[in-house]
CSV table of C-alpha atoms in Angstrom, one decimal:
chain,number,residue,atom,x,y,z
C,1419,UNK,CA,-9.8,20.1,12.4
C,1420,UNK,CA,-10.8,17.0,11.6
C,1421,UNK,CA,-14.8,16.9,10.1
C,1422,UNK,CA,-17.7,14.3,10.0
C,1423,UNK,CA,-18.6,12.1,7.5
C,1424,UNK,CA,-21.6,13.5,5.6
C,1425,UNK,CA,-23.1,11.4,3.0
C,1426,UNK,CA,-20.4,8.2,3.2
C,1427,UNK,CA,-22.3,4.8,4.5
C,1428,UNK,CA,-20.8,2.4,6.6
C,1429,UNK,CA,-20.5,-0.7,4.6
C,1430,UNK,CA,-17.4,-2.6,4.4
C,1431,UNK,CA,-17.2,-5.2,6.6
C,1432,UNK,CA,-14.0,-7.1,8.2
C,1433,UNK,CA,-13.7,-9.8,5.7
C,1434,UNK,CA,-14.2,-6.5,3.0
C,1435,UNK,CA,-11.3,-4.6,4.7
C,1436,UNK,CA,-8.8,-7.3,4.9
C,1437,UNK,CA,-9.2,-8.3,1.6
C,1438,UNK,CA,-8.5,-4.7,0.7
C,1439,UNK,CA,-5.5,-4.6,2.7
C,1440,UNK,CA,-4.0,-8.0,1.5
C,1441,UNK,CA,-4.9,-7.0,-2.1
C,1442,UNK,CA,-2.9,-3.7,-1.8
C,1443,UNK,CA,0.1,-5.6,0.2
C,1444,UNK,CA,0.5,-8.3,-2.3
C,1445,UNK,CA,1.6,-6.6,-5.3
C,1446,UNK,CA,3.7,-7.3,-8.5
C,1447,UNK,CA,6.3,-7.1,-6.3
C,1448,UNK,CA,6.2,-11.0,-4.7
C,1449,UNK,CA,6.2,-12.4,-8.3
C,1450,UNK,CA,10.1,-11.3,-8.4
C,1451,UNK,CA,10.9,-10.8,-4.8
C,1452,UNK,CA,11.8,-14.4,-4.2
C,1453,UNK,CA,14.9,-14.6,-6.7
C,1454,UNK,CA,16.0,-10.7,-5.0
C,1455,UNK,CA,15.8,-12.1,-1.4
C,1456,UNK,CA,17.4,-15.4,-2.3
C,1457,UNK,CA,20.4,-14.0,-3.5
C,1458,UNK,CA,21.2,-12.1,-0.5
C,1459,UNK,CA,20.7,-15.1,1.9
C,1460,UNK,CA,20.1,-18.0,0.1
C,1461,UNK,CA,18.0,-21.1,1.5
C,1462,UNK,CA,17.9,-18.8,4.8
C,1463,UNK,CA,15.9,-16.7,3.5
C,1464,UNK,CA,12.8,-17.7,5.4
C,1465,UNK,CA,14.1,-16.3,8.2
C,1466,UNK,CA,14.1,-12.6,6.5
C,1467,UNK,CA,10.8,-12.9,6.3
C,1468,UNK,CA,9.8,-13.7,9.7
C,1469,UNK,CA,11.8,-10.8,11.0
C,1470,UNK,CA,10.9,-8.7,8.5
C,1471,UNK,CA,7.2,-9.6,9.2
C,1472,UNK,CA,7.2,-9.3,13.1
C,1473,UNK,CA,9.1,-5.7,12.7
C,1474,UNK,CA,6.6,-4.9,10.4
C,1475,UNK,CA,3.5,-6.4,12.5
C,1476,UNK,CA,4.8,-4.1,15.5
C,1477,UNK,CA,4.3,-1.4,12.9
C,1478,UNK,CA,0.7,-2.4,11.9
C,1479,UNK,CA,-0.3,-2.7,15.5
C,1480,UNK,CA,0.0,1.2,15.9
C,1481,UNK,CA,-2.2,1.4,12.8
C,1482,UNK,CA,-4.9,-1.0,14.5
C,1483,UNK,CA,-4.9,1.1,17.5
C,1484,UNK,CA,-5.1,4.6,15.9
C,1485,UNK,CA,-7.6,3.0,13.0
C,1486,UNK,CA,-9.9,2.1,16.3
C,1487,UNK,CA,-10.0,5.7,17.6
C,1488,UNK,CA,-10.5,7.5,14.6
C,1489,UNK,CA,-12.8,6.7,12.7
C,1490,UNK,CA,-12.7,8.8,9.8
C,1491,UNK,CA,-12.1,8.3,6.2
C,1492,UNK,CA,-8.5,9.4,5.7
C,1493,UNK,CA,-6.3,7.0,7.1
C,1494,UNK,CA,-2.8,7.8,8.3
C,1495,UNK,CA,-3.5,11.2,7.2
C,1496,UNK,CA,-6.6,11.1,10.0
C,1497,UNK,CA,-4.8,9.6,12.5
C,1498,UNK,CA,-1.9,12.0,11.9
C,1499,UNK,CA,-3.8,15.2,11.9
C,1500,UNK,CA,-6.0,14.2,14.5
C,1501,UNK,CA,-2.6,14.3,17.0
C,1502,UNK,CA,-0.7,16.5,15.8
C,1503,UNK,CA,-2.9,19.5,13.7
C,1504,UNK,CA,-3.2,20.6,10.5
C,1505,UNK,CA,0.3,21.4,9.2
C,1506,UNK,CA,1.2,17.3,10.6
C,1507,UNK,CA,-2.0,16.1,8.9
C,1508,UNK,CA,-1.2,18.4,5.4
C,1509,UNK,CA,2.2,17.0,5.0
C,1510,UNK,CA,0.9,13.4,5.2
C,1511,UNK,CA,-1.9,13.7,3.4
C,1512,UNK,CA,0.1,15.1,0.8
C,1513,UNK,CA,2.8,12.8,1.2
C,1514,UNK,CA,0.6,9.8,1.1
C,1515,UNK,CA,-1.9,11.3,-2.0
C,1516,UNK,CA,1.9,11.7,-3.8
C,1517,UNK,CA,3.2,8.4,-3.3
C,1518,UNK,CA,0.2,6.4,-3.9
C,1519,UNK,CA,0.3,8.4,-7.8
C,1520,UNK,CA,3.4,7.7,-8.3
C,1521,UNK,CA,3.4,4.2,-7.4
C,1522,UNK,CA,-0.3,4.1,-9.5
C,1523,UNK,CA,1.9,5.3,-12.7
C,1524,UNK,CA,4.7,2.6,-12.2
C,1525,UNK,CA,2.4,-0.3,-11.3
C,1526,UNK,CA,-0.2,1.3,-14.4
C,1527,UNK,CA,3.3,1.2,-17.0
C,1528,UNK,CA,4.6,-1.9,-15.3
C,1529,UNK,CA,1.0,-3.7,-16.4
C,1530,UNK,CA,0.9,-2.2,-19.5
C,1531,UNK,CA,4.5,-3.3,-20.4
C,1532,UNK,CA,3.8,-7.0,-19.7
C,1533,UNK,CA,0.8,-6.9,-21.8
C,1534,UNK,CA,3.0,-5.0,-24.7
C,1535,UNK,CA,5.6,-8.4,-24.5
C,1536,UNK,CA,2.9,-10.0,-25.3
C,1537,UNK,CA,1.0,-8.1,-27.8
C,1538,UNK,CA,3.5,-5.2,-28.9
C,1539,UNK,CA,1.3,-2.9,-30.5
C,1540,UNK,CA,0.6,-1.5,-27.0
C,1541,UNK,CA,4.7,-1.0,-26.8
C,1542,UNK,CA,4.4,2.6,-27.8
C,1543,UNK,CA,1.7,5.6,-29.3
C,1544,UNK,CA,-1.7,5.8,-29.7
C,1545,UNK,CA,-2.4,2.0,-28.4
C,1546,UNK,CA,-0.4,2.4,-25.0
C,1547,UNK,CA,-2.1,5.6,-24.8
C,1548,UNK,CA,-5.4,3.9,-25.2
C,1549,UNK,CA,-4.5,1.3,-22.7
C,1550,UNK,CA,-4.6,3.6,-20.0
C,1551,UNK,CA,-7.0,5.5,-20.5
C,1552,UNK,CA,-9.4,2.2,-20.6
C,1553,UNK,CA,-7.8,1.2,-17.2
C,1554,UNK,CA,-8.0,4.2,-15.2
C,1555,UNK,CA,-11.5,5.5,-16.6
C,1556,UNK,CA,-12.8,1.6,-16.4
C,1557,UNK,CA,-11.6,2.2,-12.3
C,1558,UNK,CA,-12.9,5.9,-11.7
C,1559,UNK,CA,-16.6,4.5,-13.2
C,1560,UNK,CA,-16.8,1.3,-11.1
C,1561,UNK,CA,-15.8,3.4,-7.7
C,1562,UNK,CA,-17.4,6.5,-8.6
C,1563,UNK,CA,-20.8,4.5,-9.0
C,1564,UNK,CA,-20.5,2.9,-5.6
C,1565,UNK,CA,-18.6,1.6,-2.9
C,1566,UNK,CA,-20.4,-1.7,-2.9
C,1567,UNK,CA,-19.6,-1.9,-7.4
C,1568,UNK,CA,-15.4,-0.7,-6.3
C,1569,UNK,CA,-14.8,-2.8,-3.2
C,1570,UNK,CA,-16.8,-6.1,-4.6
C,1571,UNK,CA,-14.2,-5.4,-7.3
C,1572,UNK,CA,-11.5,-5.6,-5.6
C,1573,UNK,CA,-12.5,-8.6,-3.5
C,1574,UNK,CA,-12.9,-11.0,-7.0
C,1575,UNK,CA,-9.3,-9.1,-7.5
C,1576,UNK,CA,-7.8,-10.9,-4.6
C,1577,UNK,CA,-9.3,-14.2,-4.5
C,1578,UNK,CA,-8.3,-14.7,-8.4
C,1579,UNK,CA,-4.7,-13.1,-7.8
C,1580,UNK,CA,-4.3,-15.8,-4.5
C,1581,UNK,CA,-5.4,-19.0,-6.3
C,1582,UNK,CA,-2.1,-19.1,-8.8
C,1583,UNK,CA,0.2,-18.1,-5.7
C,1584,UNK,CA,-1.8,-20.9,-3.8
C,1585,UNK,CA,-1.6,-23.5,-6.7
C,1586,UNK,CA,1.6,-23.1,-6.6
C,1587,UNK,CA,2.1,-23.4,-2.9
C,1588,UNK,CA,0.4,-26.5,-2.9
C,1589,UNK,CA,1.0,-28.3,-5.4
C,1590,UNK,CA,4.7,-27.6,-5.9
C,1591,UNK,CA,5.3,-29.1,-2.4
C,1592,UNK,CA,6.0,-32.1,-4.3
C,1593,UNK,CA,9.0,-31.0,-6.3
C,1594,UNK,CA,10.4,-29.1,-3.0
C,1595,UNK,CA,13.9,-30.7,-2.5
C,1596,UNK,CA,15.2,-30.8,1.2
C,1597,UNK,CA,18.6,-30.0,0.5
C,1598,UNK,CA,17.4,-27.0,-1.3
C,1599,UNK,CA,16.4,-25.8,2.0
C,1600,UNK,CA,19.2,-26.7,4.4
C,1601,UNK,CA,21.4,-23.9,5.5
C,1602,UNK,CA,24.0,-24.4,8.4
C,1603,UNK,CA,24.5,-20.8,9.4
C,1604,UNK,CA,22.3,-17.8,10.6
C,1605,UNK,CA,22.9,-14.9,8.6
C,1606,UNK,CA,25.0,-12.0,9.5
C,1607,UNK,CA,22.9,-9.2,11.4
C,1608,UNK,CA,24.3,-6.9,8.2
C,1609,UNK,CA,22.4,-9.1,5.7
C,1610,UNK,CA,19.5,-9.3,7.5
C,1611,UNK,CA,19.2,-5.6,8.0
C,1612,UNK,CA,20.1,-5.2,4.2
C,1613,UNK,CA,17.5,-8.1,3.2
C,1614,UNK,CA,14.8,-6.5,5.8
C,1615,UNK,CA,14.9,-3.2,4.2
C,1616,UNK,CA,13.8,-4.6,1.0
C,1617,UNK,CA,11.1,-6.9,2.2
C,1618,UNK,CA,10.1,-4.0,4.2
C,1619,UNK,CA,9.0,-2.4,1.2
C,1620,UNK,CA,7.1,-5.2,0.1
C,1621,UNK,CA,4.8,-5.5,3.1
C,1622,UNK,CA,3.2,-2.3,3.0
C,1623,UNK,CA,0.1,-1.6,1.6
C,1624,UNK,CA,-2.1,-1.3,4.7
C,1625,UNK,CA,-1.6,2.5,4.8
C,1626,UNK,CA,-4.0,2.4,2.1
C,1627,UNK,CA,-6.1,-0.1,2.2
C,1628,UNK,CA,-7.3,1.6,6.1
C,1629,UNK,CA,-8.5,4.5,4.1
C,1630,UNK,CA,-12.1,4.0,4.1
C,1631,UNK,CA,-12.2,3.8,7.7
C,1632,UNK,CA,-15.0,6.1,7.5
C,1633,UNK,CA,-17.0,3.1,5.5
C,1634,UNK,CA,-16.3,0.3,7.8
C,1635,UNK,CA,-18.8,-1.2,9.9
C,1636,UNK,CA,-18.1,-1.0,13.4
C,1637,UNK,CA,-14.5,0.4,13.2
C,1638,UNK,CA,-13.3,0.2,16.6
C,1639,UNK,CA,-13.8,-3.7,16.4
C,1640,UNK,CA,-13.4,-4.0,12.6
C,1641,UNK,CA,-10.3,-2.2,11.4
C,1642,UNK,CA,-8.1,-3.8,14.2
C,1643,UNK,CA,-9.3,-7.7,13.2
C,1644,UNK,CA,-8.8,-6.6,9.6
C,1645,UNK,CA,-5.5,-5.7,10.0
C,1646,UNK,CA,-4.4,-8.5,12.3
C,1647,UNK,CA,-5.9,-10.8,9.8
C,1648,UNK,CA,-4.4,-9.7,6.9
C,1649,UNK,CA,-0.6,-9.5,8.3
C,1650,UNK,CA,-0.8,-12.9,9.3
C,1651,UNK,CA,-2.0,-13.8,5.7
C,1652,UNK,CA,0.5,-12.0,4.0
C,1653,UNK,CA,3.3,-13.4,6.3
C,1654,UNK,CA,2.3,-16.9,6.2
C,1655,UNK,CA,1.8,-16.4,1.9
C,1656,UNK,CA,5.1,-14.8,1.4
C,1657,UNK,CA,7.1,-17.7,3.7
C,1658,UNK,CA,5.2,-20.4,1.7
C,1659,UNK,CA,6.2,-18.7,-1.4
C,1660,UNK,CA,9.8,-18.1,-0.4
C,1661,UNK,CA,9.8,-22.1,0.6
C,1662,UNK,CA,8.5,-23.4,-2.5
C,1663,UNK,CA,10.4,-21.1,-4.6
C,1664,UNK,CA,14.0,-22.1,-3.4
C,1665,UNK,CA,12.9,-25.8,-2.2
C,1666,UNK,CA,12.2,-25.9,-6.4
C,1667,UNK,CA,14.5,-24.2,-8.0
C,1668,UNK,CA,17.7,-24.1,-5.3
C,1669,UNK,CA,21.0,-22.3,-5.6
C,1670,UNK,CA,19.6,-21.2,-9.3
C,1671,UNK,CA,16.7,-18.7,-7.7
C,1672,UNK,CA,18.6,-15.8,-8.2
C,1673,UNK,CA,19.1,-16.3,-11.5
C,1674,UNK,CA,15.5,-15.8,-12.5
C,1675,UNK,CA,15.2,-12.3,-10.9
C,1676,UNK,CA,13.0,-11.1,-14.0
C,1677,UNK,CA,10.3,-13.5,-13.5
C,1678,UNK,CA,11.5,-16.3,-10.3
C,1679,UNK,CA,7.6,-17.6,-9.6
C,1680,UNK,CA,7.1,-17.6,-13.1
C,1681,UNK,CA,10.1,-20.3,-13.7
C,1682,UNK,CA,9.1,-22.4,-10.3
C,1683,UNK,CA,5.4,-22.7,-12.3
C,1684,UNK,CA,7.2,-23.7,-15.0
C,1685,UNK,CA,8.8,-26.5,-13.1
C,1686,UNK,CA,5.9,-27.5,-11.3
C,1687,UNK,CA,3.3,-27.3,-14.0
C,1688,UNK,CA,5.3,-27.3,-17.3
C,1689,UNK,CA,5.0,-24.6,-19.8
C,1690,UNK,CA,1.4,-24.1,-18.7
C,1691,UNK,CA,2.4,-22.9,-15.4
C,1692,UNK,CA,4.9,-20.4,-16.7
C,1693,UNK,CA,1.9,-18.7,-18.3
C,1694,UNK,CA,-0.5,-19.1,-15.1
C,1695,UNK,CA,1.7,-16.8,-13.4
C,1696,UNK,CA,2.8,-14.4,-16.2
C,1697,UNK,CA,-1.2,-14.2,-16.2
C,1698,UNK,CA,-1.4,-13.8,-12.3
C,1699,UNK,CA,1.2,-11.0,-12.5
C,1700,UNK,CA,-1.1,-9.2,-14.8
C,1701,UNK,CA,-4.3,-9.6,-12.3
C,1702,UNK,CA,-2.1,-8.9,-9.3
C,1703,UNK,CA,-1.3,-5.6,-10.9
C,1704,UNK,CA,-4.6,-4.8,-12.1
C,1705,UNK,CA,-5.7,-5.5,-8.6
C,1706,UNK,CA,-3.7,-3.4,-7.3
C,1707,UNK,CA,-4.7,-0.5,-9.3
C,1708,UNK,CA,-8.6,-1.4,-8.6
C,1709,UNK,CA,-7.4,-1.1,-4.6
C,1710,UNK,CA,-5.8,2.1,-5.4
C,1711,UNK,CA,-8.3,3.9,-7.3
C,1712,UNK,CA,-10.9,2.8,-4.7
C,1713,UNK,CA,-9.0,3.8,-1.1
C,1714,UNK,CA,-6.6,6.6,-2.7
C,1715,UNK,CA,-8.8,9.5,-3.6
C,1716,UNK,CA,-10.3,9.4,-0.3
C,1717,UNK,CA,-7.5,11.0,1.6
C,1718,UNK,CA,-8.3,13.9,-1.4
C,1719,UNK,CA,-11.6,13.4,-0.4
C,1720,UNK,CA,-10.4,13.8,3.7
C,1721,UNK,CA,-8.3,16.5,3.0
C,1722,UNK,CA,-10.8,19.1,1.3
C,1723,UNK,CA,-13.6,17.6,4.0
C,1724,UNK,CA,-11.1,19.0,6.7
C,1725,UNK,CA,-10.1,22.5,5.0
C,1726,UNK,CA,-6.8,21.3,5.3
C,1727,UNK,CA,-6.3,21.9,1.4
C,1728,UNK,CA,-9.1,25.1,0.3
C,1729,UNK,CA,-11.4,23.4,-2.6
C,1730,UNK,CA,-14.8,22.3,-1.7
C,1731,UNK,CA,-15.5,20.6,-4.5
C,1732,UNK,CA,-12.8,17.3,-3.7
C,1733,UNK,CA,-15.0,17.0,0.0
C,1734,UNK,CA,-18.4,16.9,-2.2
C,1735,UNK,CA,-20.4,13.5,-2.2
C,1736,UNK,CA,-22.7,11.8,-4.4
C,1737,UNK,CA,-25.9,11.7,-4.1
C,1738,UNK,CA,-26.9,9.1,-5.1
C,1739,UNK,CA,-23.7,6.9,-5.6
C,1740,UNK,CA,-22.6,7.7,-1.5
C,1741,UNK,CA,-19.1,8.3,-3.3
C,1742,UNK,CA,-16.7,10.9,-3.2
C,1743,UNK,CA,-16.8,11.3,-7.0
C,1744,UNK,CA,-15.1,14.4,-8.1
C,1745,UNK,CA,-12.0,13.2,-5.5
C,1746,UNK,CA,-12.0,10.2,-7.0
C,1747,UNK,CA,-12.0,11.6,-11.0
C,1748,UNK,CA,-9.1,14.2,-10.1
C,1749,UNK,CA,-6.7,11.6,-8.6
C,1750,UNK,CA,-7.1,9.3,-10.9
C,1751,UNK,CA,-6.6,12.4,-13.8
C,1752,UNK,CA,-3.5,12.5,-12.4
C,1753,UNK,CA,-2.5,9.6,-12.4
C,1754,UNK,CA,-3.3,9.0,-15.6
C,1755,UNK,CA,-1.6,11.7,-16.8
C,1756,UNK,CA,1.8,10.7,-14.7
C,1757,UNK,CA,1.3,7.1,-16.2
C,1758,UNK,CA,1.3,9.0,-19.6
C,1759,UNK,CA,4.2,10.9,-19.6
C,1760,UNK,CA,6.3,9.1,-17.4
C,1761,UNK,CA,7.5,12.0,-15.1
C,1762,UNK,CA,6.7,10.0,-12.3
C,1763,UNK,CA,10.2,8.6,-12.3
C,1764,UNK,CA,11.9,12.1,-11.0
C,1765,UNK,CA,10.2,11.9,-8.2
C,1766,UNK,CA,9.7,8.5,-7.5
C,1767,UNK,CA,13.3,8.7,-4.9
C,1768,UNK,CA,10.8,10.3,-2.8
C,1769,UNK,CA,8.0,7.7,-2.7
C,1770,UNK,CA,10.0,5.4,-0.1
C,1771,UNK,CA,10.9,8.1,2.6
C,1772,UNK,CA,7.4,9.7,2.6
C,1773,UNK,CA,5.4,6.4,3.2
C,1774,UNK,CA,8.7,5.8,6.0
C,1775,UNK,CA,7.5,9.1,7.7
C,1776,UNK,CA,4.1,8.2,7.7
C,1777,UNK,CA,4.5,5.1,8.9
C,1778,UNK,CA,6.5,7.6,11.8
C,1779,UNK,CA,3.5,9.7,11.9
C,1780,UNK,CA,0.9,6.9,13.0
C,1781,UNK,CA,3.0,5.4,15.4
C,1782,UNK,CA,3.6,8.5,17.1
C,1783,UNK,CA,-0.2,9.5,17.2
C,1784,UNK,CA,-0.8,6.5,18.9
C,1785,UNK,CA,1.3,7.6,22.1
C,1786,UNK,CA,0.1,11.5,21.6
C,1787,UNK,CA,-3.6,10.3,21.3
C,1788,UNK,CA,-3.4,7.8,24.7
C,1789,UNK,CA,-2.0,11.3,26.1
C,1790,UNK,CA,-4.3,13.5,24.8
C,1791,UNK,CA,-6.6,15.5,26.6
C,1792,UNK,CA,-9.5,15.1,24.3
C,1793,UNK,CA,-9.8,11.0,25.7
C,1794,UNK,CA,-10.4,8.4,22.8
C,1795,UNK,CA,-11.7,5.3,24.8
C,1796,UNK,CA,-13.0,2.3,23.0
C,1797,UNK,CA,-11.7,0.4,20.4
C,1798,UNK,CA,-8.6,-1.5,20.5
C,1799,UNK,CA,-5.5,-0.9,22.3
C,1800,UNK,CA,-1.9,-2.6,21.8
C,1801,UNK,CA,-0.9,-4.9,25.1
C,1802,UNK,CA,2.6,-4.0,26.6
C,1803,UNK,CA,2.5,-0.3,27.5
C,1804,UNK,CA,4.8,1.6,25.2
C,1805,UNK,CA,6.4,-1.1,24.1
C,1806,UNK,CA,5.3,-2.0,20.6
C,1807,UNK,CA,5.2,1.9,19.5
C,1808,UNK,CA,8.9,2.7,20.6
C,1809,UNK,CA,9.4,-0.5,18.2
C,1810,UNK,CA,8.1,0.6,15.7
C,1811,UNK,CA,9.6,4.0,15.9
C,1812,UNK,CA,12.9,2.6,16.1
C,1813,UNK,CA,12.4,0.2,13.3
C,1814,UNK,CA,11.5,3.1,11.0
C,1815,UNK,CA,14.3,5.1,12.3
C,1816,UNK,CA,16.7,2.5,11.5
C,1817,UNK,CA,14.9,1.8,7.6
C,1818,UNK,CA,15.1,5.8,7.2
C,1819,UNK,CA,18.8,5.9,8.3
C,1820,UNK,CA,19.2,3.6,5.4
C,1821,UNK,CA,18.0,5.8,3.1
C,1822,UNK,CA,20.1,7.1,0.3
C,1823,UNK,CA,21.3,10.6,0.2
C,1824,UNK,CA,19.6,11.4,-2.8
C,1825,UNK,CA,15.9,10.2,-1.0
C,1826,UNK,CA,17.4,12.6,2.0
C,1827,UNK,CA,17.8,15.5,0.1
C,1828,UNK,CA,14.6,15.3,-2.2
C,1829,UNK,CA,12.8,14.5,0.9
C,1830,UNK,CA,13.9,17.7,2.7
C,1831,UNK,CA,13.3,19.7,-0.3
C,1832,UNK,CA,9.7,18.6,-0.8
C,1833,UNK,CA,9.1,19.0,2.9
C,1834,UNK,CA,9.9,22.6,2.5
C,1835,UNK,CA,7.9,23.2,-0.5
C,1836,UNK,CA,4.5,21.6,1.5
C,1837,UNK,CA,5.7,24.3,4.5
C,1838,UNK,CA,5.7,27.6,2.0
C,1839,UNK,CA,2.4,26.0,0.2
C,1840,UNK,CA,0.9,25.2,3.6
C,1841,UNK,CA,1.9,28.5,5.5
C,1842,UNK,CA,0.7,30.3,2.0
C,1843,UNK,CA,-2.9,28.4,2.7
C,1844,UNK,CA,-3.5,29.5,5.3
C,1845,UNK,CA,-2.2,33.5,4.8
C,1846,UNK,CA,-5.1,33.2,2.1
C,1847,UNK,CA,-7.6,32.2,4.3
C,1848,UNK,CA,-6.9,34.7,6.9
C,1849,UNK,CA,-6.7,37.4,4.4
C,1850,UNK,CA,-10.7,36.0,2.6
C,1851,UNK,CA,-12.4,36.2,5.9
């Protein structure tokens, strides 16, 4: 049963929430993606993206309609467990607590490993080991000390990682060749599906960004406009990346998969450049983990404030900070110590299907909640009928029928752990009172 608020403030404001969105969304991932997509479809490319962004837009629409009717801090795990009950809402939460840490520990090595190219002492030992400890117990003390301290962070975050992308937008417009970007023939519906599935990956974010729901100002009007605002960003910045990218460099873009922006700079700027966006790579990942560490351990947070998982202490706020502080310490324990010893990567087959089944999850809360008995009015609600949800729905079927075997399987098997740890719960509680 899903619980109030105590203690949180409302205080993030649109322009706060889609620059938490946006700075989750765009990752390290765009500062390779362009070579990856190129050499699938070539100068066509472009048009990956625009499908790839509508399908995906259809998918964020459920998420602006559920975000508007509740309220709570949680996320997709509120929406979920607000529809369909606590064993729903446990397997999300869990599912989406899981795959944020795991991605925290790539993204947290993946950072650590471009500083270590440069500098190799952080390449191994006591150094690396140093490294991360700085960067998660830097995060956990700027968002345990205050919302205002964690998402002002994360705002400077995406405003510095945005002006090398845009530099690069704009003033490599003058080295775009035409011909680079001619193409006489739509691509096959197979590549596009194939290309789709892997810019699919690259537009989400928003799951977790949405998290502080319960620390937005006005949510019903907010956390739709906030997510409207930033899909459109994030579409219209990948396209103008994709266009300078290939209009640069051509039929040689796939050749640079390692670092594709990185040799368009290079181009456009001159050796200068090359190191403006090795440098943006490192701030786009840091931003990320500042956006991680602040929306994260909030669905900890959700989870114990529901009784959905049995300690008290991850619900408890502070104070005087207005934070969910010992949430926010625990997850980012873990992920520290994933980052550290690198078990992360047996589970990581995982990560993909779980954020495909929440993304499942919200969109079907959105057609159980305008059917539920319990009415939520207010707020925003997608145009069309049933239209955009049975979209959505289908598109995620169709990304988790692409799924490999392996994902499947370890999928299945982790669903059925949660089930015997869930069903477990709750014998405990039954036998305690």
């Amino acid at each position: 049963m899903i619980q109030k608020d105590e203690g949180l403030k409302r205080r993030v404001g649109a322009l706060g929430l889609s620059a938490n969105i946006i700075n989750i969304i765009i990752g390290s991932g765009i500062f390779v993606l362009p070579a990856i997509v190129a050499s699938y479809m070539g100068a066509s490319s472009i048009i990956a993206y625009l499908f790839c962004g509508l399908l995906m837009a259809m998918v964020m629409l459920c998420f602006a309609e559920a975000g508007s009717k509740v309220t709570n801090t949680g996320g997709p795990y509120t929406y979920i467990e607000t529809a369909f009950g606590d064993y729903a809402g446990f397997v999300a939460g869990i599912f989406a607590v899981g795959s944020n840490l795991f991605a925290d520990a790539a993204v947290s090595n993946a950072l650590v490993n471009v500083v270590a190219s440069a500098y190799p002492i952080f390449e191994n030992g006591w150094p690396r080991f140093l490294f991360l400890f700085i960067l998660f117990s830097g995060l956990v003390y700027i968002n345990v000390i205050g919302l205002k301290q964690g998402m002002g962070l994360v705002k400077f975050n995406t405003i510095v990682k945005l002006i090398p992308l845009l530099l690069l937008v704009f003033i490599g417009f003058k080295d775009v060749s035409m011909s680079n970007l001619y193409f006489d023939h739509f691509p096959s519906v197979k590549t596009l599906g194939e290309t789709s599935l892997i810019l699919f990956f690259a537009f989400q974010g928003c799951e977790t960004g949405i998290i502080v729901g319960g620390e937005v100002i006005n949510p019903k009007r907010n956390i739709p406009r906030a997510i409207l605002i930033s899909i459109v960003t994030v579409v219209v910045v990948y396209i103008l990346i994709q266009t300078v990218s290939q209009g640069v460099l051509g039929d040689a873009l796939p050749s640079f998969k390692a670092a594709p922006l990185a040799e368009t700079a290079r181009v456009v700027f001159g050796p200068f450049g090359y190191m403006l966006l090795i440098v943006g790579a490192v701030i786009s990942m840091f931003g990320y983990m500042s956006g991680t560490i602040l929306n994260s351990p909030r669905i900890v947070y959700a989870l114990a404030r529901d009784k959905v998982i049995p300690i008290n202490a991850f619900s408890k706020i502070h104070k005087s900070f207005a934070t969910p502080h010992i949430a926010i310490i625990i997850y980012a324990t873990i992920g520290f110590i994933l980052a550290v010893t690198g078990s992360f990567e047996q589970l990581a087959v995982i990560a993909s299907s779980a954020m495909l089944m929440l993304y499942l999850g919200v969109a079907l809360s959105v057609i159980k909640l305008r059917n539920s008995e319990e009415k939520y009015t207010g707020g925003f609600k997608i145009p069309g009928g049933w239209t955009v949800p049975i979209i959505a729905i289908a598109t995620i079927l169709y990304f988790l029928s692409s799924l490999s075997a392996n994902e499947m399987i370890g999928t299945a098997i982790v669903l059925g752990v949660l089930t015997l740890i869930f069903f477990a719960i709750k014998f405990l509680k039954k036998k305690t009172i």
